[in-house]
mmCIF file of N, CA and C and ligand atoms in Angstrom:
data_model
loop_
_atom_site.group_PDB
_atom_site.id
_atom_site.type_symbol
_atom_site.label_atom_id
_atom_site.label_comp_id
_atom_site.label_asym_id
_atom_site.label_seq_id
_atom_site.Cartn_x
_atom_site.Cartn_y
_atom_site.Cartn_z
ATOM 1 N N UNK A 1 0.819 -1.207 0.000
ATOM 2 C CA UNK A 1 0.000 0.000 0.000
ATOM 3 C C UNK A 1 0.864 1.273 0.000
ATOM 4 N N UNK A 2 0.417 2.110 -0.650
ATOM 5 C CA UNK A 2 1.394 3.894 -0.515
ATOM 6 C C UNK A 2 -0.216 4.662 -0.359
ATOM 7 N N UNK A 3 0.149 5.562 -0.101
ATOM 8 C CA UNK A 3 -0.605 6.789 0.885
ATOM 9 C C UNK A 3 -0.589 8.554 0.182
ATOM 10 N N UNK A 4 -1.349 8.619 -0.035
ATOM 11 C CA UNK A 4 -1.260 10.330 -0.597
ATOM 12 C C UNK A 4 -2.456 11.052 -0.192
ATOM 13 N N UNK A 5 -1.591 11.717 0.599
ATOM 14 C CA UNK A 5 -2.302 12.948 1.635
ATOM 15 C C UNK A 5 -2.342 14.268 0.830
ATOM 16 N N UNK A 6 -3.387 15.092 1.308
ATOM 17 C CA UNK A 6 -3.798 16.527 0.403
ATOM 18 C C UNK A 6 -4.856 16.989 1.192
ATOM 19 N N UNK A 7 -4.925 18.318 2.188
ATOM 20 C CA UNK A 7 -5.456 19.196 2.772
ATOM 21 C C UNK A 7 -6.369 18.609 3.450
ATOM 22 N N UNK A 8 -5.223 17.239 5.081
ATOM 23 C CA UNK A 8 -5.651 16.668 5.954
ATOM 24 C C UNK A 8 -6.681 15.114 5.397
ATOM 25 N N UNK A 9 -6.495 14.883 4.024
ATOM 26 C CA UNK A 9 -7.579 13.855 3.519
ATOM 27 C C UNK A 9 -6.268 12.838 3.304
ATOM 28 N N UNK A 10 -6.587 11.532 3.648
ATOM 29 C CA UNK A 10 -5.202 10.739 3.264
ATOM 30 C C UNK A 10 -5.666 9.672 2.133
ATOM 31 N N UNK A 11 -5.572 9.179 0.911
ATOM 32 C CA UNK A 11 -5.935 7.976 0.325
ATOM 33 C C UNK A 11 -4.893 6.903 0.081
ATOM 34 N N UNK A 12 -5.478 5.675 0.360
ATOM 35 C CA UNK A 12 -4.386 5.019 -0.077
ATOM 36 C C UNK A 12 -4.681 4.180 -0.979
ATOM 37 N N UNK A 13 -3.473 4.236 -1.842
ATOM 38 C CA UNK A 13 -3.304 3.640 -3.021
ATOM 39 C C UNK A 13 -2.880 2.252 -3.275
ATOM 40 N N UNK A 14 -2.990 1.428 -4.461
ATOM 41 C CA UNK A 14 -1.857 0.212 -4.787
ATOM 42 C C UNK A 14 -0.580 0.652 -4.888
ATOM 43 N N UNK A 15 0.308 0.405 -4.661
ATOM 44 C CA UNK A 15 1.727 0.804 -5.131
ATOM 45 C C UNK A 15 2.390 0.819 -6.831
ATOM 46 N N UNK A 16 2.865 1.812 -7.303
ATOM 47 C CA UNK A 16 2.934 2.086 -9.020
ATOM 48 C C UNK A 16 1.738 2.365 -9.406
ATOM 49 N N UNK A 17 0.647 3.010 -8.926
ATOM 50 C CA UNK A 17 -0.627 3.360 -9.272
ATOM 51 C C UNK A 17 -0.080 4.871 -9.856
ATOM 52 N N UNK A 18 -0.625 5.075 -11.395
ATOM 53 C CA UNK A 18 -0.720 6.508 -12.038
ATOM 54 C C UNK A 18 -1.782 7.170 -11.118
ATOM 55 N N UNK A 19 -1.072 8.552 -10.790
ATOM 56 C CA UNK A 19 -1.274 9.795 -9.630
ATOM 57 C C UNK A 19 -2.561 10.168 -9.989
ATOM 58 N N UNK A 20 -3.294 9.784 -11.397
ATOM 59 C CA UNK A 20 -4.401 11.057 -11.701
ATOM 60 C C UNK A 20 -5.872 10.839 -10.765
ATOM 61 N N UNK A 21 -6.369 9.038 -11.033
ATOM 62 C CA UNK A 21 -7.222 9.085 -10.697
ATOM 63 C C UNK A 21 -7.671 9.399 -9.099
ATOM 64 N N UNK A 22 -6.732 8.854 -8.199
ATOM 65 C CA UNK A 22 -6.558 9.502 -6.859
ATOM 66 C C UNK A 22 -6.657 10.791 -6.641
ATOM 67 N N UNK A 23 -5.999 11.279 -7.111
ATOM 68 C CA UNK A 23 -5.604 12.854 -7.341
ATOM 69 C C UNK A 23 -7.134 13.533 -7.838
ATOM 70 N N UNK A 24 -7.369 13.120 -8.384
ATOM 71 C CA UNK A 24 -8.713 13.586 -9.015
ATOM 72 C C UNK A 24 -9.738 13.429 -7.638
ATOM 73 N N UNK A 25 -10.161 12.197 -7.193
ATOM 74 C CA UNK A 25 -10.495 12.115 -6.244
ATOM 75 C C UNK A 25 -10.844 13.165 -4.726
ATOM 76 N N UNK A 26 -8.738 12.912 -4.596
ATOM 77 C CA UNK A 26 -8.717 14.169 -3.430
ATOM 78 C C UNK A 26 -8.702 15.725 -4.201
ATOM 79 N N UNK A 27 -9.439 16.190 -4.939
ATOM 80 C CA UNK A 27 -9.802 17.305 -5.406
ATOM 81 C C UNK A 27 -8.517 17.897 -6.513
ATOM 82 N N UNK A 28 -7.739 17.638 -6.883
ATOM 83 C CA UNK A 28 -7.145 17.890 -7.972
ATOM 84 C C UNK A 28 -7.667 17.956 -9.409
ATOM 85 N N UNK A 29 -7.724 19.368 -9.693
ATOM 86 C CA UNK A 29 -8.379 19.604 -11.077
ATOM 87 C C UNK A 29 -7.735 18.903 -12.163
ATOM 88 N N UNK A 30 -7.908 18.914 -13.224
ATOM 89 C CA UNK A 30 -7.328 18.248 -14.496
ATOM 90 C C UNK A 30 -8.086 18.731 -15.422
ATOM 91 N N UNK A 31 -6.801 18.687 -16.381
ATOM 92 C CA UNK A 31 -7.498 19.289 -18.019
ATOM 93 C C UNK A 31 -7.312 18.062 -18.984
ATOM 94 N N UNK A 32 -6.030 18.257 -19.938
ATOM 95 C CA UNK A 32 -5.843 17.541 -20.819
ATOM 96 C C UNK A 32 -5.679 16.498 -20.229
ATOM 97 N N UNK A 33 -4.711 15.920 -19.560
ATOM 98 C CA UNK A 33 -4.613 14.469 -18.568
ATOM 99 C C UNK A 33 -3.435 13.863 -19.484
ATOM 100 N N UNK A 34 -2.765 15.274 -20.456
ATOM 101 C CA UNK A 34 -1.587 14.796 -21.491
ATOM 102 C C UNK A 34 0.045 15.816 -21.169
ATOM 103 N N UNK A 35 -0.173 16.276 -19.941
ATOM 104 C CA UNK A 35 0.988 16.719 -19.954
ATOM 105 C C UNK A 35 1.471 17.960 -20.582
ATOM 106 N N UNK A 36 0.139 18.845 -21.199
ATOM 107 C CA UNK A 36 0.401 19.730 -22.006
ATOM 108 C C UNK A 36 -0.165 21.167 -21.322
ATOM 109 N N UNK A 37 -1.329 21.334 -20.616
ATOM 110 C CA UNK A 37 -2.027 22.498 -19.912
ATOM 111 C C UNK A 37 -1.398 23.303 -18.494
ATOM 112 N N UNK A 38 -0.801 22.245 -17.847
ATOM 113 C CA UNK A 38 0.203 22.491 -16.561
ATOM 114 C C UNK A 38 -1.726 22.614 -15.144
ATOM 115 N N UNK A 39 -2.364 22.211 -15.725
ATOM 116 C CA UNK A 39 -3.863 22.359 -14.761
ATOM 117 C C UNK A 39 -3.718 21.570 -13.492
ATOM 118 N N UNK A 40 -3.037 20.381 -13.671
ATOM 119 C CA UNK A 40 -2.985 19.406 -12.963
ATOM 120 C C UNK A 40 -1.862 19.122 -12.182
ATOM 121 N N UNK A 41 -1.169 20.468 -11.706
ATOM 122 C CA UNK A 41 -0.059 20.391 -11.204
ATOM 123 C C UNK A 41 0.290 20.562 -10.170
ATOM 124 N N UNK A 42 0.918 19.806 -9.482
ATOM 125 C CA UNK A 42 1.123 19.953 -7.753
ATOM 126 C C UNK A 42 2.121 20.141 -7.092
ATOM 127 N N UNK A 43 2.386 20.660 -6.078
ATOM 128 C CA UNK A 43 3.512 21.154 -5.452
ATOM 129 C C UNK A 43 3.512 19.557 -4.157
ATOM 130 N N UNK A 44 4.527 19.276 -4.189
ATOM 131 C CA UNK A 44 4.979 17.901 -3.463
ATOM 132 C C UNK A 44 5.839 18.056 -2.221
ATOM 133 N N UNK A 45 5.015 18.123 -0.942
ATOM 134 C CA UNK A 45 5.282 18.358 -0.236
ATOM 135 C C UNK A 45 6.218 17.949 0.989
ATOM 136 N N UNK A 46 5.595 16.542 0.534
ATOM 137 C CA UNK A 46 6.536 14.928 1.360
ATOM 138 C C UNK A 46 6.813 13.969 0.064
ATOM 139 N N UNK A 47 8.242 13.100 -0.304
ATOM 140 C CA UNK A 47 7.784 12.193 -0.477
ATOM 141 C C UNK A 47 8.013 12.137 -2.016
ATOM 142 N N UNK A 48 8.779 13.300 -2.578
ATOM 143 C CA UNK A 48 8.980 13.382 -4.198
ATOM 144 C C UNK A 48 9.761 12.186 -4.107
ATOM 145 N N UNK A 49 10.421 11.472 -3.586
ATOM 146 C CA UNK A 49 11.533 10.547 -3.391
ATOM 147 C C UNK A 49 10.776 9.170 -4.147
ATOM 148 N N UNK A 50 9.350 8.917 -3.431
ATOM 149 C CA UNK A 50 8.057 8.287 -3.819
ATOM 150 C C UNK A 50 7.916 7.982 -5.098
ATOM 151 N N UNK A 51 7.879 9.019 -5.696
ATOM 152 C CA UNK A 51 7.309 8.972 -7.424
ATOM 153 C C UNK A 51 8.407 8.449 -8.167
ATOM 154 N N UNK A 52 7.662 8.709 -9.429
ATOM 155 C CA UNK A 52 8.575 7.777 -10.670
ATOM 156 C C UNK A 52 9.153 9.088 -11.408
ATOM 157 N N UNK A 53 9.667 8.702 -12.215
ATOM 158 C CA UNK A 53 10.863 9.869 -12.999
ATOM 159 C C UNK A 53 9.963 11.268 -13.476
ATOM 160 N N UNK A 54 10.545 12.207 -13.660
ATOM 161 C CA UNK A 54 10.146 12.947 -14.569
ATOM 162 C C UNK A 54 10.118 12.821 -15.980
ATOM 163 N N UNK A 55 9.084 13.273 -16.446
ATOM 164 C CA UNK A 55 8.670 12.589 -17.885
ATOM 165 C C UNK A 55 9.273 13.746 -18.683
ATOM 166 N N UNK A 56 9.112 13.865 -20.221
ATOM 167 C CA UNK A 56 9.714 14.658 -20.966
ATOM 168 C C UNK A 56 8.605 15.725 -20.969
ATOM 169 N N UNK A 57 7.634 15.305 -20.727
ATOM 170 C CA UNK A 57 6.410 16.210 -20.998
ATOM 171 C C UNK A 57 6.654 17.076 -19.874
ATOM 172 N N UNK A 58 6.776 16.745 -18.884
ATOM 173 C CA UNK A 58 6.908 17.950 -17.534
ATOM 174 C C UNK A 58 8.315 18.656 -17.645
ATOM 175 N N UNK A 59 9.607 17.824 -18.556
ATOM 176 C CA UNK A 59 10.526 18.510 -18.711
ATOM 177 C C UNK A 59 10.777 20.031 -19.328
ATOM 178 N N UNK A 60 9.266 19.487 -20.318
ATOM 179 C CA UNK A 60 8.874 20.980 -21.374
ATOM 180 C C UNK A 60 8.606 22.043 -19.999
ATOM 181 N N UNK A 61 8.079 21.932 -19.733
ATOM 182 C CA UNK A 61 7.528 23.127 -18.929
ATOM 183 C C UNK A 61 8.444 23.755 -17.677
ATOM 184 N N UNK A 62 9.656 22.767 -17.707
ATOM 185 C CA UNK A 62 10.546 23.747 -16.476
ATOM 186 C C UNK A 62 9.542 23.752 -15.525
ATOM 187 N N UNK A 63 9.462 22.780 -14.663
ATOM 188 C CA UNK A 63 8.324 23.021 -13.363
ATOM 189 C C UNK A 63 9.393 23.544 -12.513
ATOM 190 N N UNK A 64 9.058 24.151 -11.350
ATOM 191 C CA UNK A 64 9.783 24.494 -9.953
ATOM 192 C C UNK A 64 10.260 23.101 -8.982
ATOM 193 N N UNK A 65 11.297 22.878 -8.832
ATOM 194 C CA UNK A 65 11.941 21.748 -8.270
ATOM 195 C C UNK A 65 10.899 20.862 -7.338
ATOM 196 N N UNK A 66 9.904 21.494 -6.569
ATOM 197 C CA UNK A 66 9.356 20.615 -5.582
ATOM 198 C C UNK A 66 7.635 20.299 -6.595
ATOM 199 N N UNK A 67 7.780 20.742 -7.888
ATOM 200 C CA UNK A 67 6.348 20.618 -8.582
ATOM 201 C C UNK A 67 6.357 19.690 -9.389
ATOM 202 N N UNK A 68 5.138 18.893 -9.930
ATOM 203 C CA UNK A 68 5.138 17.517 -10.734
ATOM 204 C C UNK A 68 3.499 17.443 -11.458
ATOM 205 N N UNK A 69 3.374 16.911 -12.394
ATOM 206 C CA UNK A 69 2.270 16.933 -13.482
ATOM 207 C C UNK A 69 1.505 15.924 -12.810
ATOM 208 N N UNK A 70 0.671 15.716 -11.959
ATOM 209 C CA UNK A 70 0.111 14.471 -11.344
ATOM 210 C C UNK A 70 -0.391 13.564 -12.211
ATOM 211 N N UNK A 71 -1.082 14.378 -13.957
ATOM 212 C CA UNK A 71 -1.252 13.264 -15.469
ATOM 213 C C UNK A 71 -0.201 12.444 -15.525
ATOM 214 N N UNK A 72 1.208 12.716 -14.810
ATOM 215 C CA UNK A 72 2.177 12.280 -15.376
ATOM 216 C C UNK A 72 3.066 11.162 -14.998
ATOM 217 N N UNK A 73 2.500 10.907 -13.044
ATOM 218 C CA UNK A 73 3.568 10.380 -12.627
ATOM 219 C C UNK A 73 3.066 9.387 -11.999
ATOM 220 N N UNK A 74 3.619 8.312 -11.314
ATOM 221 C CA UNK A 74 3.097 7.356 -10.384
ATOM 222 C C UNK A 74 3.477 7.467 -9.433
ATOM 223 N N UNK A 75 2.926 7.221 -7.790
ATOM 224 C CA UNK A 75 3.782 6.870 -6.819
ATOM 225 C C UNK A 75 3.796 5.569 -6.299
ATOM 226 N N UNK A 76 5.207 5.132 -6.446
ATOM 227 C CA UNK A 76 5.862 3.880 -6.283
ATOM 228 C C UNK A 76 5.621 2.988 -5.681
ATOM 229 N N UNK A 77 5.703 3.805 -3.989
ATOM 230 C CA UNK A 77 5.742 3.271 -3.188
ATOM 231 C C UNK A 77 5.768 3.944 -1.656
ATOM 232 N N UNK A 78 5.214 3.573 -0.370
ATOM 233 C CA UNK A 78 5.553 5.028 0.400
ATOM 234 C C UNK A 78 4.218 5.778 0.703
ATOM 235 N N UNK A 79 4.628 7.195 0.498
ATOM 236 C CA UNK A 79 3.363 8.231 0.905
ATOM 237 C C UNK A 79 4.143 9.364 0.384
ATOM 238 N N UNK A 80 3.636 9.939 -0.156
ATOM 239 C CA UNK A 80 3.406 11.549 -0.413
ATOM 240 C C UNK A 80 2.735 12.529 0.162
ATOM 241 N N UNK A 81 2.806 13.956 0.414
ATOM 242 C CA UNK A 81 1.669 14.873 1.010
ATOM 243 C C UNK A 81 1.592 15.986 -0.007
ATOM 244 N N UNK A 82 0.991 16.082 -0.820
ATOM 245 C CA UNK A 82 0.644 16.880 -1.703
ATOM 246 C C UNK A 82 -0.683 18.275 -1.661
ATOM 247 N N UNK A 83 -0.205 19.382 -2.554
ATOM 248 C CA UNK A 83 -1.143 20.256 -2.523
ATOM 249 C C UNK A 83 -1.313 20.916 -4.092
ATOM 250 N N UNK A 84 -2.109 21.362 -4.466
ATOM 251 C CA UNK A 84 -2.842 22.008 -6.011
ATOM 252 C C UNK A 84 -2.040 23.322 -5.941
ATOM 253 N N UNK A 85 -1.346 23.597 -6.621
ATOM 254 C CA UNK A 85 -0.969 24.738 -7.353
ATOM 255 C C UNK A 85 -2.047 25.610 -7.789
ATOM 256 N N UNK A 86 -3.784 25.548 -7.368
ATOM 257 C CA UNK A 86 -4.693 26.402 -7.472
ATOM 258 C C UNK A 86 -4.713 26.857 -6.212
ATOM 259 N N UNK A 87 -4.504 26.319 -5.030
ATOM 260 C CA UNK A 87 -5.053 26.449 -4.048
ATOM 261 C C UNK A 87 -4.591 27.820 -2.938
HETATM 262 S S1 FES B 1 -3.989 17.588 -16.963
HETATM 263 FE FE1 FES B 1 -2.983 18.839 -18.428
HETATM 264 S S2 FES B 1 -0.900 18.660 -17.821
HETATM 265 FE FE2 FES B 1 -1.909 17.269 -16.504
#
């Protein structure tokens, strides 16, 4: 099991589960769901260690070191604590 927390709500996941549908869940907006809008993007609070690589698609966009495309990534394994770049 891995764990991803977002404004006191915790879900837990299968382990290597893609971030979106969870994410979607604990209130994370989404647009394209392709890596191209930056809508779906989160600032990673605990736990970047967690996820899987950065993709080329998030490479385009120069995110800020602690930010990640949640369309984009899986978490591994572990727990994360994440928050929306809307919020
Ligand atoms: S939903 Fe558009 S970049 Fe993730």
């Amino acid at each position: 099991m891995a764990i991803i927390a977002m404004n006191e709500k915790e879900k837990e996941v299968d382990e290597n589960i893609p971030l979106q549908a969870p994410c979607e869940e604990l209130g994370i907006p989404f647009g394209c769901k392709n890596g191209l809008c930056r809508t779906c993007e989160i600032i990673v609070e605990e736990g970047m260690e967690n996820l899987s690589a950065v993709t080329e698609q998030e490479k385009v966009h120069e995110l800020p070191e602690q930010n990640r495309l949640a369309c984009q990534c899986s978490l591994t394994s572990g727990k994360i604590k994440v928050k929306s770049t809307w919020d």
